[in-house]
Amino acid sequence: KYVDILKNNVKVRKDLEHGTKKEVTGKELDKMIKDSKDFMKRVEKLFDQIQEMFNKKNVLHLYDEIMTIIRDVLKLEGINKVQDEELIKIFEDELISTAKVPAKFLRDLNEIIEAKRKYDQGKITKTEIDKARKGSVGLIKFLIEYIQRKRGQELERAKIMVKHGSKFGEVT
């Protein structure tokens, strides 16, 4: 229906533009206007549906990314196997309570988990999605920097200074 509306309106415009049609009756014009309004309503509805699908997909991606990064951080701390249900508790015990990670990131993490829970229930709003996305930016950045610092420290420990004659060198 909507494709036919678009085709018809484009055809009439082209016919008028190329001179194959000289006049449009009031009845034709009224029908074209009505059809155009229907078409625009459908386009707006379609846009909203696509936006909603994108936002929901974004929440899942965000949740998976955060959980993967937290697992990587915990592996650096010597904790290799953790169930999903225990992940947040261990993150809090090992990193937040020892002040390796600021407490504000626990609140951000809880917002992301809450957004995922509401997504699973089908009750998430755009505001909640935006709030989770905003909180995740700082959390991801901090955790990635934490991983890089920790790995940098390991590399620093693995360096050996070597002296050969009057020259110095490093072996990693």
Tab-separated table of C-alpha atoms in Angstrom:
chain	number	residue	atom	x	y	z
A	1	LYS	CA	0.000	0.000	0.000
A	2	TYR	CA	2.703	2.488	1.028
A	3	VAL	CA	4.943	1.661	-1.914
A	4	ASP	CA	1.987	2.221	-4.255
A	5	ILE	CA	1.300	5.601	-2.611
A	6	LEU	CA	4.908	6.664	-3.116
A	7	LYS	CA	4.976	5.414	-6.723
A	8	ASN	CA	1.749	7.231	-7.573
A	9	ASN	CA	2.869	10.550	-6.053
A	10	VAL	CA	6.252	10.372	-7.789
A	11	LYS	CA	4.563	9.481	-11.096
A	12	VAL	CA	2.175	12.440	-10.883
A	13	ARG	CA	5.063	14.778	-10.026
A	14	LYS	CA	7.157	13.492	-12.928
A	15	ASP	CA	4.219	13.731	-15.336
A	16	LEU	CA	3.643	17.353	-14.331
A	17	GLU	CA	7.372	18.100	-14.512
A	18	HIS	CA	7.769	16.611	-18.013
A	19	GLY	CA	4.541	18.076	-19.335
A	20	THR	CA	2.729	14.781	-20.039
A	21	LYS	CA	0.051	15.859	-17.582
A	22	LYS	CA	-1.142	19.452	-17.553
A	23	GLU	CA	-3.628	19.549	-14.649
A	24	VAL	CA	-4.497	17.748	-11.441
A	25	THR	CA	-8.130	17.656	-10.326
A	26	GLY	CA	-9.151	18.585	-6.811
A	27	LYS	CA	-10.287	15.022	-6.175
A	28	GLU	CA	-6.880	13.633	-7.246
A	29	LEU	CA	-5.102	16.225	-5.122
A	30	ASP	CA	-7.214	15.425	-2.044
A	31	LYS	CA	-6.495	11.699	-2.477
A	32	MET	CA	-2.756	12.363	-2.882
A	33	ILE	CA	-2.667	14.539	0.250
A	34	LYS	CA	-4.574	11.928	2.285
A	35	ASP	CA	-2.319	9.127	1.013
A	36	SER	CA	0.787	11.215	1.720
A	37	LYS	CA	-0.307	11.766	5.320
A	38	ASP	CA	-0.868	8.005	5.737
A	39	PHE	CA	2.546	7.351	4.202
A	40	MET	CA	4.285	9.800	6.546
A	41	LYS	CA	2.551	8.321	9.610
A	42	ARG	CA	3.809	4.874	8.593
A	43	VAL	CA	7.356	6.183	8.023
A	44	GLU	CA	7.363	7.767	11.493
A	45	LYS	CA	6.073	4.541	13.057
A	46	LEU	CA	8.689	2.537	11.171
A	47	PHE	CA	11.423	4.909	12.330
A	48	ASP	CA	10.299	4.473	15.957
A	49	GLN	CA	10.316	0.675	15.571
A	50	ILE	CA	13.830	0.707	14.116
A	51	GLN	CA	15.057	3.042	16.881
A	52	GLU	CA	13.558	0.771	19.545
A	53	MET	CA	15.198	-2.318	18.024
A	54	PHE	CA	18.538	-0.502	17.898
A	55	ASN	CA	18.269	0.636	21.528
A	56	LYS	CA	17.403	-2.849	22.767
A	57	LYS	CA	20.255	-4.383	20.790
A	58	ASN	CA	22.531	-1.713	22.274
A	59	VAL	CA	21.590	-2.714	25.843
A	60	LEU	CA	22.533	-6.348	25.199
A	61	HIS	CA	25.816	-5.371	23.571
A	62	LEU	CA	26.629	-3.007	26.432
A	63	TYR	CA	25.853	-5.639	29.071
A	64	ASP	CA	27.959	-8.306	27.316
A	65	GLU	CA	30.865	-5.902	26.860
A	66	ILE	CA	30.859	-4.834	30.518
A	67	MET	CA	30.663	-8.418	31.773
A	68	THR	CA	33.563	-9.462	29.528
A	69	ILE	CA	35.728	-6.587	30.742
A	70	ILE	CA	34.905	-7.363	34.387
A	71	ARG	CA	35.873	-11.001	33.822
A	72	ASP	CA	39.185	-9.845	32.323
A	73	VAL	CA	39.853	-7.594	35.320
A	74	LEU	CA	39.056	-10.413	37.742
A	75	LYS	CA	41.394	-12.752	35.827
A	76	LEU	CA	44.189	-10.231	36.344
A	77	GLU	CA	43.359	-10.338	40.051
A	78	GLY	CA	43.684	-14.146	40.043
A	79	ILE	CA	39.986	-15.066	39.942
A	80	ASN	CA	39.431	-17.240	36.882
A	81	LYS	CA	36.037	-18.933	37.143
A	82	VAL	CA	33.016	-16.908	38.170
A	83	GLN	CA	29.322	-17.554	37.597
A	84	ASP	CA	27.248	-14.680	36.192
A	85	GLU	CA	25.199	-14.437	39.388
A	86	GLU	CA	28.340	-14.080	41.534
A	87	LEU	CA	30.218	-11.746	39.201
A	88	ILE	CA	28.902	-8.495	40.668
A	89	LYS	CA	29.403	-9.632	44.269
A	90	ILE	CA	33.001	-10.687	43.581
A	91	PHE	CA	33.632	-7.455	41.645
A	92	GLU	CA	32.388	-5.519	44.665
A	93	ASP	CA	34.395	-7.581	47.185
A	94	GLU	CA	37.671	-7.744	45.254
A	95	LEU	CA	37.826	-4.345	43.562
A	96	ILE	CA	35.383	-1.881	45.120
A	97	SER	CA	35.917	-2.729	48.800
A	98	THR	CA	39.716	-2.779	48.317
A	99	ALA	CA	39.526	0.698	46.683
A	100	LYS	CA	41.082	-0.480	43.424
A	101	VAL	CA	37.962	0.756	41.638
A	102	PRO	CA	35.908	3.785	42.800
A	103	ALA	CA	32.469	3.014	44.286
A	104	LYS	CA	30.671	5.217	41.746
A	105	PHE	CA	31.410	2.572	39.116
A	106	LEU	CA	29.449	0.011	41.145
A	107	ARG	CA	26.392	2.268	40.839
A	108	ASP	CA	26.970	2.529	37.083
A	109	LEU	CA	27.290	-1.247	36.859
A	110	ASN	CA	24.060	-1.721	38.795
A	111	GLU	CA	22.273	0.634	36.373
A	112	ILE	CA	23.477	-1.453	33.437
A	113	ILE	CA	22.338	-4.664	35.109
A	114	GLU	CA	18.955	-3.102	35.905
A	115	ALA	CA	18.608	-1.991	32.268
A	116	LYS	CA	19.384	-5.546	31.118
A	117	ARG	CA	16.816	-6.952	33.566
A	118	LYS	CA	14.141	-4.555	32.313
A	119	TYR	CA	15.102	-5.364	28.725
A	120	ASP	CA	14.564	-9.079	29.455
A	121	GLN	CA	11.127	-8.222	30.859
A	122	GLY	CA	10.356	-5.994	27.866
A	123	LYS	CA	9.769	-2.940	30.055
A	124	ILE	CA	12.800	-0.758	29.302
A	125	THR	CA	12.403	2.904	28.402
A	126	LYS	CA	14.597	5.124	26.264
A	127	THR	CA	15.572	7.147	29.345
A	128	GLU	CA	16.842	4.046	31.130
A	129	ILE	CA	18.799	3.012	28.041
A	130	ASP	CA	20.443	6.439	27.826
A	131	LYS	CA	21.215	6.427	31.553
A	132	ALA	CA	22.874	2.993	31.307
A	133	ARG	CA	24.837	4.053	28.230
A	134	LYS	CA	26.140	7.210	29.934
A	135	GLY	CA	27.257	5.312	33.029
A	136	SER	CA	28.945	2.630	30.986
A	137	VAL	CA	31.278	5.029	29.186
A	138	GLY	CA	33.238	5.949	32.311
A	139	LEU	CA	33.159	2.400	33.655
A	140	ILE	CA	34.519	0.872	30.451
A	141	LYS	CA	37.210	3.526	30.154
A	142	PHE	CA	38.343	3.058	33.763
A	143	LEU	CA	38.379	-0.747	33.577
A	144	ILE	CA	40.348	-0.778	30.323
A	145	GLU	CA	42.904	1.632	31.811
A	146	TYR	CA	43.066	-0.599	34.903
A	147	ILE	CA	43.791	-3.645	32.714
A	148	GLN	CA	46.488	-1.748	30.819
A	149	ARG	CA	48.160	-0.545	34.041
A	150	LYS	CA	48.087	-4.037	35.498
A	151	ARG	CA	49.593	-5.575	32.358
A	152	GLY	CA	52.168	-2.792	32.212
A	153	GLN	CA	53.245	-3.630	35.759
A	154	GLU	CA	53.649	-7.286	34.783
A	155	LEU	CA	55.802	-6.295	31.815
A	156	GLU	CA	57.896	-4.000	34.003
A	157	ARG	CA	58.614	-6.903	36.337
A	158	ALA	CA	59.635	-9.074	33.395
A	159	LYS	CA	62.420	-6.688	32.249
A	160	ILE	CA	66.024	-7.537	32.959
A	161	MET	CA	68.815	-4.993	32.696
A	162	VAL	CA	71.888	-6.387	30.950
A	163	LYS	CA	75.359	-4.895	30.850
A	164	HIS	CA	77.747	-5.898	28.103
A	165	GLY	CA	81.039	-4.119	28.266
A	166	SER	CA	80.213	-0.438	28.696
A	167	LYS	CA	76.755	-0.709	27.146
A	168	PHE	CA	73.402	-1.391	28.832
A	169	GLY	CA	70.353	-3.098	27.407
A	170	GLU	CA	66.964	-4.482	28.413
A	171	VAL	CA	65.556	-7.943	27.893
A	172	THR	CA	61.794	-8.320	28.206
